[in-house]
Amino acid sequence: MIFLNHKMNLTLDEVNNYIEALKNYKEKIIVLPTALYAKEFINSGYKVGLQNIYYEEKGMYTGEISPYQAFQLGASYVLIGHYERRSIFGENNEMVNKKIKSALKNKLKVVLCVGDNDDNNDFLTRQIKECLKDVQESVIIAYEPIYAIGTGIIPKIEDIQNKVNYIKSLTNSKVLYGGSINAHNIDELKTIKNLDGFLIGKASIDAQEVIKILEVASK
Ligand code: PGA
């Protein structure tokens, strides 16, 4: 599973070029565009997720998008609890938990983002436990070390492997790795065992880079 997190990037023209450039790779990717362009991707036959939703279904929440609206639009996934949502927009585990429950209730598949900065698993354990409190259905977990997001730095493969194993020992979730993935390091990252896929940020904005990543990943 390869998720492409565009964050707040690409204009409408760029989106149209991107849709054209990746049309032969549609089956291999799930695109997380800005919500404004979700429909463009859906209408062109891409699998789409939103980068965030609010937990209420409707009401006086200026600027927010509900999981019900996302599902009606044709999105199948939603990213919840991304580090940027937590660090810039103040989301905590309790909010993330509410969002997860609301997304699942509205038939969206959830990618829960978690991440830490060191070998100690305490922080990660608390994140997973609190975010998944009373959640029965399975979600996908994206492990993104904080220091690896958007920095060009990736951890040692064995460190990622340990975290993947640890998350799998706590949950029955599929696990993704995210953080500074590009066409050069995907070769190494794909050797991680029991990993179910990748969440790609910066490198996903460039369709040609995505093609290179997909080609290396499928070798
Ligand atoms: P990056 O972002 O690939 O630019 O590090 C990953 C993410 O934040 O999901």
CSV table of C-alpha atoms and ligand atoms in Angstrom, one decimal:
chain,number,residue,atom,x,y,z
A,1,MET,CA,0.0,0.0,0.0
A,2,ILE,CA,1.5,3.3,-1.0
A,3,PHE,CA,-0.2,6.4,0.3
A,4,LEU,CA,0.7,9.8,-1.3
A,5,ASN,CA,0.2,12.7,1.2
A,6,HIS,CA,0.2,15.9,-0.8
A,7,LYS,CA,-0.2,18.0,2.3
A,8,MET,CA,-1.1,21.6,1.3
A,9,ASN,CA,0.6,21.4,-2.2
A,10,LEU,CA,-0.4,21.5,-5.9
A,11,THR,CA,-2.7,23.9,-7.7
A,12,LEU,CA,-5.6,22.8,-9.9
A,13,ASP,CA,-3.4,22.8,-13.0
A,14,GLU,CA,-0.7,20.8,-11.3
A,15,VAL,CA,-3.3,18.4,-10.1
A,16,ASN,CA,-4.6,17.8,-13.6
A,17,ASN,CA,-1.0,17.2,-14.9
A,18,TYR,CA,-0.4,14.8,-12.0
A,19,ILE,CA,-3.6,12.9,-12.8
A,20,GLU,CA,-2.5,12.5,-16.4
A,21,ALA,CA,1.1,11.5,-15.4
A,22,LEU,CA,0.1,8.8,-13.0
A,23,LYS,CA,-2.8,7.3,-14.9
A,24,ASN,CA,-1.1,4.0,-15.5
A,25,TYR,CA,-0.2,3.6,-11.8
A,26,LYS,CA,-3.7,4.2,-10.3
A,27,GLU,CA,-4.0,0.7,-9.0
A,28,LYS,CA,-0.8,1.0,-7.0
A,29,ILE,CA,-1.4,4.2,-5.1
A,30,ILE,CA,-3.8,5.9,-2.7
A,31,VAL,CA,-3.8,9.6,-3.1
A,32,LEU,CA,-4.3,12.0,-0.2
A,33,PRO,CA,-4.8,15.3,-2.0
A,34,THR,CA,-5.9,18.6,-0.5
A,35,ALA,CA,-9.7,18.0,0.0
A,36,LEU,CA,-10.4,20.7,-2.6
A,37,TYR,CA,-9.1,18.4,-5.3
A,38,ALA,CA,-10.3,15.0,-4.0
A,39,LYS,CA,-13.1,15.0,-6.6
A,40,GLU,CA,-10.7,15.5,-9.5
A,41,PHE,CA,-8.9,12.3,-8.4
A,42,ILE,CA,-12.0,10.3,-7.7
A,43,ASN,CA,-13.6,11.2,-11.0
A,44,SER,CA,-10.4,10.0,-12.8
A,45,GLY,CA,-10.6,6.6,-11.0
A,46,TYR,CA,-8.0,7.1,-8.3
A,47,LYS,CA,-8.3,5.7,-4.8
A,48,VAL,CA,-8.5,8.7,-2.5
A,49,GLY,CA,-8.2,9.5,1.1
A,50,LEU,CA,-8.5,12.8,3.0
A,51,GLN,CA,-5.7,14.2,5.1
A,52,ASN,CA,-7.9,15.0,8.0
A,53,ILE,CA,-11.6,15.1,9.1
A,54,TYR,CA,-13.5,16.4,12.0
A,55,TYR,CA,-15.4,14.0,14.3
A,56,GLU,CA,-18.8,15.6,14.2
A,57,GLU,CA,-21.1,14.6,11.3
A,58,LYS,CA,-22.4,18.2,10.6
A,59,GLY,CA,-23.0,21.5,12.3
A,60,MET,CA,-21.4,24.8,13.2
A,61,TYR,CA,-17.7,23.9,12.7
A,62,THR,CA,-16.5,26.5,10.3
A,63,GLY,CA,-13.8,25.3,8.0
A,64,GLU,CA,-14.1,21.6,8.9
A,65,ILE,CA,-15.1,18.5,6.8
A,66,SER,CA,-17.1,15.7,8.3
A,67,PRO,CA,-16.4,12.0,7.7
A,68,TYR,CA,-19.9,11.7,6.4
A,69,GLN,CA,-19.2,14.3,3.7
A,70,ALA,CA,-15.9,12.6,2.9
A,71,PHE,CA,-17.6,9.2,2.4
A,72,GLN,CA,-20.4,10.8,0.3
A,73,LEU,CA,-17.7,12.4,-1.9
A,74,GLY,CA,-16.2,9.0,-2.6
A,75,ALA,CA,-13.1,9.0,-0.4
A,76,SER,CA,-12.3,5.6,1.0
A,77,TYR,CA,-9.5,6.5,3.4
A,78,VAL,CA,-8.7,9.2,5.9
A,79,LEU,CA,-5.4,10.1,7.6
A,80,ILE,CA,-5.9,10.8,11.3
A,81,GLY,CA,-3.5,12.2,13.8
A,82,HIS,CA,-0.7,13.2,11.4
A,83,TYR,CA,2.2,14.9,13.3
A,84,GLU,CA,1.5,18.2,11.6
A,85,ARG,CA,-2.1,18.1,12.9
A,86,ARG,CA,-0.8,17.4,16.3
A,87,SER,CA,2.1,19.9,16.4
A,88,ILE,CA,0.6,22.8,14.4
A,89,PHE,CA,-3.2,22.4,15.1
A,90,GLY,CA,-3.0,21.1,18.6
A,91,GLU,CA,-4.7,17.7,18.1
A,92,ASN,CA,-4.3,15.3,21.0
A,93,ASN,CA,-4.8,11.6,21.4
A,94,GLU,CA,-8.3,12.1,22.7
A,95,MET,CA,-9.4,14.1,19.6
A,96,VAL,CA,-7.7,11.6,17.4
A,97,ASN,CA,-9.6,8.8,19.2
A,98,LYS,CA,-12.9,10.6,18.5
A,99,LYS,CA,-12.0,11.2,14.9
A,100,ILE,CA,-11.1,7.5,14.4
A,101,LYS,CA,-14.4,6.3,15.8
A,102,SER,CA,-16.4,8.8,13.7
A,103,ALA,CA,-14.5,7.9,10.5
A,104,LEU,CA,-15.1,4.2,11.0
A,105,LYS,CA,-18.8,4.8,11.8
A,106,ASN,CA,-18.9,6.5,8.4
A,107,LYS,CA,-17.3,3.6,6.6
A,108,LEU,CA,-13.9,5.3,6.0
A,109,LYS,CA,-10.7,3.3,6.3
A,110,VAL,CA,-8.4,4.9,8.9
A,111,VAL,CA,-4.7,5.5,8.7
A,112,LEU,CA,-3.7,6.5,12.2
A,113,CYS,CA,-0.3,8.3,12.3
A,114,VAL,CA,1.9,7.8,15.3
A,115,GLY,CA,5.5,8.6,15.9
A,116,ASP,CA,8.3,9.2,18.4
A,117,ASN,CA,11.9,10.3,18.6
A,118,ASP,CA,13.7,7.5,20.2
A,119,ASP,CA,14.1,3.8,21.0
A,120,ASN,CA,12.0,3.9,24.1
A,121,ASN,CA,8.5,2.7,23.4
A,122,ASP,CA,6.6,4.4,26.2
A,123,PHE,CA,5.5,7.4,24.2
A,124,LEU,CA,4.4,5.2,21.2
A,125,THR,CA,2.6,2.8,23.5
A,126,ARG,CA,0.6,5.6,25.1
A,127,GLN,CA,-0.2,7.1,21.7
A,128,ILE,CA,-1.5,3.8,20.3
A,129,LYS,CA,-3.5,2.9,23.4
A,130,GLU,CA,-5.1,6.3,23.8
A,131,CYS,CA,-5.8,6.8,20.1
A,132,LEU,CA,-7.4,3.3,19.8
A,133,LYS,CA,-9.3,3.3,23.1
A,134,ASP,CA,-12.6,1.4,22.6
A,135,VAL,CA,-11.9,1.0,18.9
A,136,GLN,CA,-13.0,-2.5,17.8
A,137,GLU,CA,-12.3,-2.4,14.0
A,138,SER,CA,-8.9,-2.6,12.6
A,139,VAL,CA,-7.0,0.5,11.4
A,140,ILE,CA,-3.8,0.9,9.5
A,141,ILE,CA,-1.0,2.5,11.6
A,142,ALA,CA,1.6,4.7,9.9
A,143,TYR,CA,4.7,4.9,12.0
A,144,GLU,CA,6.5,8.2,11.3
A,145,PRO,CA,9.5,9.1,13.5
A,146,ILE,CA,9.1,12.8,14.2
A,147,TYR,CA,12.6,13.7,13.2
A,148,ALA,CA,12.2,12.0,9.9
A,149,ILE,CA,9.2,14.0,8.7
A,150,GLY,CA,10.2,16.4,5.9
A,151,THR,CA,13.9,16.4,7.0
A,152,GLY,CA,15.6,14.1,4.5
A,153,ILE,CA,16.8,11.9,7.5
A,154,ILE,CA,15.6,8.3,7.9
A,155,PRO,CA,16.3,6.1,10.9
A,156,LYS,CA,18.5,3.0,10.6
A,157,ILE,CA,16.5,0.2,9.0
A,158,GLU,CA,16.9,-2.0,12.1
A,159,ASP,CA,15.4,0.8,14.2
A,160,ILE,CA,12.4,1.0,12.0
A,161,GLN,CA,12.1,-2.8,12.0
A,162,ASN,CA,12.0,-2.8,15.8
A,163,LYS,CA,9.2,-0.2,15.8
A,164,VAL,CA,7.2,-2.1,13.2
A,165,ASN,CA,7.6,-5.4,15.2
A,166,TYR,CA,6.6,-3.6,18.4
A,167,ILE,CA,3.5,-2.0,16.9
A,168,LYS,CA,2.5,-5.4,15.4
A,169,SER,CA,3.0,-7.0,18.9
A,170,LEU,CA,0.5,-4.5,20.3
A,171,THR,CA,-2.2,-4.5,17.6
A,172,ASN,CA,-3.4,-6.5,14.6
A,173,SER,CA,-2.9,-3.5,12.4
A,174,LYS,CA,-1.2,-3.2,9.0
A,175,VAL,CA,1.8,-0.9,9.5
A,176,LEU,CA,3.2,1.7,7.1
A,177,TYR,CA,6.5,3.6,7.4
A,178,GLY,CA,6.6,7.3,6.7
A,179,GLY,CA,9.2,10.0,6.8
A,180,SER,CA,11.6,11.3,4.1
A,181,ILE,CA,10.9,8.4,1.7
A,182,ASN,CA,12.3,9.1,-1.8
A,183,ALA,CA,13.4,7.2,-4.9
A,184,HIS,CA,16.9,6.7,-3.4
A,185,ASN,CA,16.1,5.2,-0.1
A,186,ILE,CA,13.0,3.1,-1.1
A,187,ASP,CA,15.3,0.3,-2.0
A,188,GLU,CA,16.6,0.0,1.5
A,189,LEU,CA,13.2,0.7,3.1
A,190,LYS,CA,11.6,-2.1,1.2
A,191,THR,CA,13.8,-4.6,3.0
A,192,ILE,CA,11.9,-4.1,6.3
A,193,LYS,CA,10.0,-7.3,7.1
A,194,ASN,CA,6.3,-7.4,7.8
A,195,LEU,CA,5.9,-3.8,6.6
A,196,ASP,CA,2.6,-3.3,4.7
A,197,GLY,CA,3.4,-0.1,2.9
A,198,PHE,CA,4.6,3.5,2.9
A,199,LEU,CA,3.3,7.0,3.5
A,200,ILE,CA,5.1,9.5,1.3
A,201,GLY,CA,5.0,13.2,1.8
A,202,LYS,CA,7.3,15.6,-0.1
A,203,ALA,CA,8.4,13.1,-2.7
A,204,SER,CA,4.8,12.4,-3.6
A,205,ILE,CA,4.2,15.9,-5.0
A,206,ASP,CA,6.4,15.1,-8.1
A,207,ALA,CA,4.7,12.5,-10.3
A,208,GLN,CA,8.0,11.4,-11.9
A,209,GLU,CA,9.5,10.8,-8.5
A,210,VAL,CA,6.4,8.7,-7.6
A,211,ILE,CA,6.9,6.6,-10.7
A,212,LYS,CA,10.6,6.0,-9.8
A,213,ILE,CA,9.6,5.0,-6.3
A,214,LEU,CA,6.9,2.6,-7.6
A,215,GLU,CA,9.3,1.0,-10.0
A,216,VAL,CA,11.9,0.4,-7.3
A,217,ALA,CA,9.3,-0.8,-4.8
A,218,SER,CA,7.9,-3.4,-7.1
A,219,LYS,CA,11.2,-4.9,-8.1
B,1,PGA,P1,7.8,13.4,4.1
B,1,PGA,O1,6.4,13.4,4.9
B,1,PGA,O2,7.8,12.2,3.2
B,1,PGA,O3,7.9,14.7,3.4
B,1,PGA,O4,8.8,13.3,5.2
B,1,PGA,C1,5.8,12.2,5.3
B,1,PGA,C2,4.6,12.6,6.0
B,1,PGA,O5,4.5,13.6,6.8
B,1,PGA,O6,3.5,11.9,5.9
